[in-house]
Short mmCIF file of C-alpha atoms in Angstrom, two decimals:
data_model
loop_
_atom_site.label_atom_id
_atom_site.label_comp_id
_atom_site.label_asym_id
_atom_site.label_seq_id
_atom_site.Cartn_x
_atom_site.Cartn_y
_atom_site.Cartn_z
CA UNK C 111 49.93 6.26 -15.55
CA UNK C 112 47.10 7.71 -13.45
CA UNK C 113 43.48 8.21 -14.35
CA UNK C 114 42.46 11.75 -15.37
CA UNK C 115 40.57 12.42 -12.15
CA UNK C 116 42.41 10.64 -9.38
CA UNK C 117 45.51 8.93 -8.06
CA UNK C 118 44.73 5.27 -8.78
CA UNK C 119 47.45 3.71 -10.85
CA UNK C 120 46.26 2.54 -14.23
CA UNK C 121 42.92 4.28 -14.32
CA UNK C 122 40.55 2.19 -16.40
CA UNK C 123 42.00 0.18 -19.26
CA UNK C 124 39.31 -0.16 -21.93
CA UNK C 125 41.49 -2.59 -23.87
CA UNK C 126 41.26 -5.05 -20.97
CA UNK C 127 37.76 -4.39 -19.63
CA UNK C 128 35.92 -3.25 -22.75
CA UNK C 129 34.75 0.17 -23.86
CA UNK C 130 31.01 -0.44 -23.65
CA UNK C 131 28.84 -2.36 -21.15
CA UNK C 132 28.07 -4.99 -23.76
CA UNK C 133 31.68 -5.63 -24.73
CA UNK C 134 33.10 -9.00 -23.68
CA UNK C 135 36.09 -8.24 -21.45
CA UNK C 136 39.36 -9.73 -22.61
CA UNK C 137 40.56 -9.96 -19.01
CA UNK C 138 37.80 -11.00 -16.61
CA UNK C 139 40.02 -10.92 -13.53
CA UNK C 140 40.81 -7.30 -14.28
CA UNK C 141 37.13 -6.39 -13.74
CA UNK C 142 37.14 -7.81 -10.22
CA UNK C 143 40.42 -6.31 -9.10
CA UNK C 144 42.66 -9.33 -9.49
CA UNK C 145 45.52 -9.98 -9.29
CA UNK C 146 46.31 -7.52 -6.50
CA UNK C 147 49.94 -7.23 -7.61
CA UNK C 148 48.89 -5.79 -10.97
CA UNK C 149 49.39 -2.00 -10.97
CA UNK C 150 46.92 -1.73 -13.83
CA UNK C 151 44.08 -3.26 -11.85
CA UNK C 152 40.85 -1.35 -11.51
CA UNK C 153 38.54 -1.84 -8.54
CA UNK C 154 34.87 -2.74 -8.69
CA UNK C 155 32.85 0.02 -10.29
CA UNK C 156 31.69 3.02 -8.28
CA UNK C 157 28.53 5.09 -8.71
CA UNK C 158 29.98 7.62 -11.14
CA UNK C 159 31.50 5.14 -13.56
CA UNK C 160 28.49 2.81 -13.47
CA UNK C 161 26.05 5.69 -13.90
CA UNK C 162 28.14 6.87 -16.85
CA UNK C 163 27.75 3.40 -18.35
CA UNK C 164 24.02 3.66 -17.81
CA UNK C 165 23.52 7.12 -19.30
CA UNK C 166 26.31 7.32 -21.89
CA UNK C 167 26.85 3.68 -22.83
CA UNK C 168 30.60 3.51 -22.15
CA UNK C 169 32.84 2.04 -19.48
CA UNK C 170 35.19 4.36 -17.66
CA UNK C 171 37.38 4.73 -14.59
CA UNK C 172 36.01 5.18 -11.07
CA UNK C 173 35.34 8.86 -10.22
CA UNK C 174 34.78 9.91 -13.83
CA UNK C 175 31.47 11.54 -14.80
CA UNK C 176 30.56 11.17 -18.49
CA UNK C 177 34.17 11.03 -19.66
CA UNK C 178 35.84 8.01 -21.21
CA UNK C 179 38.97 6.25 -19.97
CA UNK C 180 41.15 9.03 -21.42
CA UNK C 181 39.08 11.89 -19.98
CA UNK C 182 37.28 12.68 -23.26
CA UNK C 183 33.73 14.00 -22.73
CA UNK C 184 30.89 11.83 -24.03
CA UNK C 185 27.21 12.53 -24.66
CA UNK C 186 24.44 11.06 -22.53
CA UNK C 187 20.94 10.12 -23.56
CA UNK C 188 19.74 13.37 -21.98
CA UNK C 189 22.04 15.40 -24.24
CA UNK C 190 20.87 13.57 -27.33
CA UNK C 191 17.15 13.83 -26.69
CA UNK C 192 17.52 17.47 -25.66
CA UNK C 193 19.07 18.16 -29.05
CA UNK C 194 15.92 16.65 -30.57
CA UNK C 195 13.68 19.02 -28.63
CA UNK C 196 12.79 16.92 -25.60
CA UNK C 197 12.69 18.33 -22.08
CA UNK C 198 15.10 16.70 -19.61
CA UNK C 199 15.16 16.48 -15.84
CA UNK C 200 16.66 14.80 -12.80
CA UNK C 201 15.26 14.13 -9.32
CA UNK C 202 17.21 12.72 -6.40
CA UNK C 203 16.88 12.21 -2.65
CA UNK C 204 20.59 12.99 -2.18
CA UNK C 205 22.73 15.96 -3.32
CA UNK C 206 21.83 17.38 -6.73
CA UNK C 207 25.34 16.79 -8.07
CA UNK C 208 26.11 13.44 -6.48
CA UNK C 209 27.43 10.79 -8.85
CA UNK C 210 24.21 9.39 -10.31
CA UNK C 211 22.23 12.61 -10.84
CA UNK C 212 25.40 14.31 -12.11
CA UNK C 213 25.88 11.52 -14.63
CA UNK C 214 22.50 12.31 -16.10
CA UNK C 215 24.01 15.36 -17.77
CA UNK C 216 27.27 16.82 -16.40
CA UNK C 217 30.91 16.30 -17.41
CA UNK C 218 33.89 16.10 -15.09
CA UNK C 219 37.01 14.02 -14.58
CA UNK C 220 36.30 13.96 -10.82
CA UNK C 221 32.95 13.09 -9.23
CA UNK C 222 33.65 15.15 -6.09
CA UNK C 223 33.77 18.45 -8.01
CA UNK C 224 30.20 19.07 -6.85
CA UNK C 225 29.81 22.79 -7.55
CA UNK C 226 31.07 22.45 -11.12
CA UNK C 227 28.88 19.43 -11.76
CA UNK C 228 25.90 21.49 -10.59
CA UNK C 229 26.92 24.27 -12.96
CA UNK C 230 26.60 21.86 -15.86
CA UNK C 231 23.19 20.69 -14.64
CA UNK C 232 21.79 24.24 -14.63
CA UNK C 233 23.63 25.59 -17.67
CA UNK C 234 26.28 27.75 -16.00
CA UNK C 235 29.93 28.10 -17.12
CA UNK C 236 31.98 25.30 -15.58
CA UNK C 237 35.49 23.88 -15.63
CA UNK C 238 34.31 21.40 -18.28
CA UNK C 239 32.43 24.01 -20.34
CA UNK C 240 33.93 27.43 -19.54
CA UNK C 241 33.16 29.28 -22.77
CA UNK C 242 30.11 27.43 -24.07
CA UNK C 243 28.05 26.17 -21.13
CA UNK C 244 25.69 23.25 -21.59
CA UNK C 245 22.06 24.28 -22.16
CA UNK C 246 21.14 22.95 -18.71
CA UNK C 247 18.34 20.65 -17.64
CA UNK C 248 14.71 21.75 -17.49
CA UNK C 249 14.16 20.32 -14.01
CA UNK C 250 16.73 19.74 -11.26
CA UNK C 251 15.31 18.66 -7.89
CA UNK C 252 17.42 17.33 -5.06
CA UNK C 253 19.25 17.99 -1.84
CA UNK C 254 22.25 19.82 -0.45
CA UNK C 255 20.37 22.78 1.02
CA UNK C 256 22.13 24.19 4.07
CA UNK C 257 25.33 22.18 3.59
CA UNK C 258 28.20 24.66 3.73
CA UNK C 259 31.98 24.44 3.74
CA UNK C 260 34.77 26.99 3.90
CA UNK C 261 37.23 24.67 2.17
CA UNK C 262 36.91 21.56 0.04
CA UNK C 263 40.17 20.25 -1.40
CA UNK C 264 38.35 17.59 -3.41
CA UNK C 265 36.76 20.33 -5.52
CA UNK C 266 40.02 21.99 -6.45
CA UNK C 267 40.94 25.63 -6.79
CA UNK C 268 37.60 26.65 -8.30
CA UNK C 269 35.68 25.81 -5.10
CA UNK C 270 33.70 28.77 -3.76
CA UNK C 271 33.19 28.88 0.04
CA UNK C 272 29.54 28.49 0.96
CA UNK C 273 27.10 25.82 -0.10
CA UNK C 274 29.06 22.71 -0.93
CA UNK C 275 26.88 21.64 -3.87
CA UNK C 276 25.84 24.89 -5.53
CA UNK C 277 27.70 28.19 -5.24
CA UNK C 278 25.55 31.06 -4.00
CA UNK C 279 26.39 33.10 -7.10
CA UNK C 280 25.12 30.34 -9.37
CA UNK C 281 21.91 29.98 -7.37
CA UNK C 282 21.22 33.70 -7.70
CA UNK C 283 22.04 33.69 -11.41
CA UNK C 284 19.60 30.92 -12.35
CA UNK C 285 16.64 32.39 -10.45
CA UNK C 286 13.89 33.91 -12.62
CA UNK C 287 13.71 36.69 -10.03
CA UNK C 288 17.17 37.74 -11.23
CA UNK C 289 16.62 37.15 -14.93
CA UNK C 290 17.48 33.45 -14.90
CA UNK C 291 15.55 30.51 -16.34
CA UNK C 292 14.55 28.64 -13.17
CA UNK C 293 11.79 29.03 -10.64
CA UNK C 294 13.86 28.35 -7.53
CA UNK C 295 12.26 26.69 -4.53
CA UNK C 296 14.10 25.80 -1.34
CA UNK C 297 13.38 24.34 2.05
CA UNK C 298 11.44 27.05 3.84
CA UNK C 299 11.09 27.41 7.58
CA UNK C 300 7.58 26.62 8.78
CA UNK C 301 6.31 25.56 5.34
CA UNK C 302 5.47 22.06 4.12
CA UNK C 303 8.03 20.99 1.57
CA UNK C 304 5.53 19.25 -0.68
CA UNK C 305 3.31 22.33 -0.74
CA UNK C 306 5.99 24.89 -1.60
CA UNK C 307 7.39 22.58 -4.26
CA UNK C 308 4.01 21.98 -5.87
CA UNK C 309 3.35 25.73 -5.98
CA UNK C 310 6.73 26.39 -7.61
CA UNK C 311 6.12 23.63 -10.15
CA UNK C 312 2.74 25.10 -11.02
CA UNK C 313 4.34 28.53 -11.49
CA UNK C 314 7.09 27.11 -13.69
CA UNK C 315 4.68 25.11 -15.81
CA UNK C 316 2.27 28.00 -16.23
CA UNK C 317 4.95 30.47 -17.32
CA UNK C 318 7.20 28.21 -19.35
CA UNK C 319 10.08 28.35 -16.88
CA UNK C 320 12.42 25.69 -15.66
CA UNK C 321 12.31 24.36 -12.08
CA UNK C 322 15.11 24.07 -9.53
CA UNK C 323 14.45 22.66 -6.05
CA UNK C 324 16.90 22.55 -3.15
CA UNK C 325 15.98 20.60 -0.03
CA UNK C 326 17.39 18.22 2.53
CA UNK C 327 18.55 17.55 6.05
CA UNK C 328 22.18 18.35 5.55
CA UNK C 329 22.50 16.71 2.17
CA UNK C 330 19.63 14.24 1.77
CA UNK C 331 15.95 13.70 2.43
CA UNK C 332 15.12 12.24 5.86
CA UNK C 333 15.39 8.45 6.00
CA UNK C 334 11.82 7.28 6.43
CA UNK C 335 12.82 3.87 7.95
CA UNK C 336 11.07 0.58 7.26
CA UNK C 337 7.80 1.47 8.97
CA UNK C 338 7.80 5.04 7.70
CA UNK C 339 8.00 6.80 11.05
CA UNK C 340 11.51 8.26 10.55
CA UNK C 341 12.56 6.95 13.97
CA UNK C 342 15.75 4.87 14.30
CA UNK C 343 15.10 1.25 15.15
CA UNK C 344 15.76 0.16 18.71
CA UNK C 345 19.34 -0.95 19.25
CA UNK C 346 20.79 1.18 16.47
CA UNK C 347 23.48 3.19 18.23
CA UNK C 348 24.42 5.46 15.34
CA UNK C 349 21.45 6.75 13.37
CA UNK C 350 20.11 10.15 12.42
CA UNK C 351 17.39 11.79 14.47
CA UNK C 352 15.07 14.35 12.88
CA UNK C 353 13.05 17.24 14.19
CA UNK C 354 9.41 17.58 13.12
CA UNK C 355 10.55 20.46 10.89
CA UNK C 356 13.10 18.22 9.14
CA UNK C 357 10.26 15.95 8.07
CA UNK C 358 7.56 18.50 7.22
CA UNK C 359 9.79 21.07 5.50
CA UNK C 360 11.09 18.50 3.00
CA UNK C 361 9.03 16.94 0.21
CA UNK C 362 9.04 13.20 -0.34
CA UNK C 363 10.74 11.68 -3.35
CA UNK C 364 7.30 10.94 -4.78
CA UNK C 365 6.27 14.58 -4.40
CA UNK C 366 9.46 15.68 -6.12
CA UNK C 367 8.75 13.25 -8.95
CA UNK C 368 5.21 14.54 -9.41
CA UNK C 369 6.46 18.13 -9.48
CA UNK C 370 9.05 17.26 -12.12
CA UNK C 371 6.45 15.54 -14.29
CA UNK C 372 4.13 18.54 -14.14
CA UNK C 373 6.85 20.80 -15.56
CA UNK C 374 8.46 18.43 -18.05
CA UNK C 375 5.12 17.33 -19.53
CA UNK C 376 4.50 20.88 -20.80
CA UNK C 377 6.86 20.02 -23.65
CA UNK C 378 4.76 18.67 -26.51
CA UNK C 379 7.74 16.83 -27.96
CA UNK C 380 8.19 14.68 -24.88
CA UNK C 381 10.65 14.38 -22.03
CA UNK C 382 13.34 12.28 -20.35
CA UNK C 383 13.54 12.05 -16.56
CA UNK C 384 15.89 10.30 -14.15
CA UNK C 385 14.60 9.70 -10.61
CA UNK C 386 17.07 8.42 -8.01
CA UNK C 387 16.25 6.97 -4.60
CA UNK C 388 19.85 7.62 -3.65
CA UNK C 389 19.35 7.07 0.06
CA UNK C 390 19.21 3.30 -0.43
CA UNK C 391 22.90 3.47 -1.35
CA UNK C 392 23.67 5.59 1.70
CA UNK C 393 21.74 3.25 4.00
CA UNK C 394 23.62 0.25 2.65
CA UNK C 395 26.95 1.99 3.12
CA UNK C 396 25.88 2.46 6.74
CA UNK C 397 24.77 -1.18 7.05
CA UNK C 398 21.39 0.13 8.21
CA UNK C 399 18.74 -2.36 7.13
CA UNK C 400 15.93 -0.25 8.62
CA UNK C 401 16.83 2.78 6.50
CA UNK C 402 17.51 0.63 3.46
CA UNK C 403 14.00 -0.83 3.52
CA UNK C 404 12.56 2.64 4.01
CA UNK C 405 14.56 3.93 1.05
CA UNK C 406 13.23 1.12 -1.14
CA UNK C 407 9.71 2.04 -0.06
CA UNK C 408 10.26 5.70 -0.92
CA UNK C 409 11.59 4.63 -4.31
CA UNK C 410 8.52 2.44 -4.85
CA UNK C 411 6.31 5.42 -4.07
CA UNK C 412 8.16 7.49 -6.66
CA UNK C 413 7.70 4.76 -9.27
CA UNK C 414 3.98 4.69 -8.46
CA UNK C 415 3.84 8.47 -8.94
CA UNK C 416 5.22 7.91 -12.44
CA UNK C 417 2.89 5.04 -13.34
CA UNK C 418 -0.10 6.99 -12.00
CA UNK C 419 0.92 9.96 -14.14
CA UNK C 420 1.27 7.79 -17.23
CA UNK C 421 -2.14 6.19 -16.68
CA UNK C 422 -3.77 9.61 -16.23
CA UNK C 423 -1.92 11.67 -18.83
CA UNK C 424 -0.29 9.41 -21.41
CA UNK C 425 -0.21 5.73 -22.32
CA UNK C 426 2.21 2.81 -22.38
CA UNK C 427 2.47 2.89 -26.17
CA UNK C 428 4.56 6.05 -26.02
CA UNK C 429 6.18 5.65 -22.58
CA UNK C 430 9.27 3.76 -21.51
CA UNK C 431 9.83 3.23 -17.77
CA UNK C 432 13.04 1.52 -16.64
CA UNK C 433 13.58 0.64 -12.97
CA UNK C 434 17.16 -0.39 -12.28
CA UNK C 435 20.25 0.16 -10.15
CA UNK C 436 23.52 1.63 -11.35
CA UNK C 437 25.44 -1.02 -9.40
CA UNK C 438 25.09 -3.63 -6.67
CA UNK C 439 25.97 -3.14 -3.03
CA UNK C 440 27.01 -4.87 0.15
CA UNK C 441 24.85 -4.72 3.26
CA UNK C 442 26.33 -6.45 6.31
CA UNK C 443 24.09 -7.52 9.19
CA UNK C 444 26.34 -8.03 12.19
CA UNK C 445 23.80 -9.94 14.29
CA UNK C 446 21.14 -11.49 12.03
CA UNK C 447 19.69 -13.40 14.97
CA UNK C 448 18.35 -10.10 16.30
CA UNK C 449 15.96 -9.97 13.35
CA UNK C 450 14.00 -12.84 14.90
CA UNK C 451 12.04 -12.38 18.12
CA UNK C 452 12.89 -15.12 20.61
CA UNK C 453 10.92 -16.19 23.72
CA UNK C 454 13.54 -14.51 25.88
CA UNK C 455 12.97 -11.26 24.04
CA UNK C 456 9.22 -11.26 24.66
CA UNK C 457 7.68 -8.97 27.24
CA UNK C 458 5.24 -10.20 29.84
CA UNK C 459 2.34 -8.90 27.77
CA UNK C 460 3.39 -11.07 24.84
CA UNK C 461 4.61 -8.21 22.67
CA UNK C 462 8.04 -8.86 21.11
CA UNK C 463 10.59 -6.23 21.98
CA UNK C 464 12.33 -4.69 18.95
CA UNK C 465 15.64 -6.46 18.51
CA UNK C 466 16.98 -5.63 15.05
CA UNK C 467 19.54 -2.93 14.41
#
């Protein structure tokens, strides 16, 4: 038996691991991938299954997005509050339809079906909802701008060559300029990302439209690094380098959060918003402590944007703010001794040379 969205034998067995996060597992070793000879074993959770647990309250197999262990679609908190009249939105520093932002709202048996996950987020017909599309979210802000592919086997036969995360046809269809529901704002050459985004948010809020923002360097916001200068730390052989345009033409996560709040708060009923500092996950995958610290700082700034908004526009009697992670992570430091400046690593002027990766 294989899971509905992949090749792993056994998928996720809810009878052994529990159906909900609060269930007591009958087989604890199963949850940590032991014993290795057991074909029914399931590995440690990935971002899509853990985010599904967070938004939908169920456990599922790795790679599934808001489907249970059998592939059956389940509702998320965003779906439920939207049905009650709330506005809903998602903000991320990584691709708009990556696992965690996708799990805010979309349905799919495979997390890598990026274009179809995006279709769910913006209310377009998808493989999961071909005849009756989901209503779509009121705000979708994230990355993936400029990332194109001619082929993508992971997305199946419905993949459309072009942007990997949102098909060009879908982008045109959602734009208010073409009769759609979204004010669309994208990374614009020579323009400050925070400025163009704020202007689009103001337009959307003033006219009762939704807001869609598409930014990024490849598929994510620039890593700001620990000291915020976006420059790779000395000694780091493999790290991204950015042009001045890469930095100025993209908004910060905090600016994206503020823009989302300005649109969502127009709904008198209230709103639900997920904000993801997804680059901390990417930095940890890369074992890049410098970028990981910078990602935490950018996430802190986004949280402050939320608390500042609450203090200025609402109150803590009617606001719930949850800061959490969808799962834990490894970060391996190959040479921890390089984090400490030694006498031998001190220049003649007494200034320690940068030693950490």
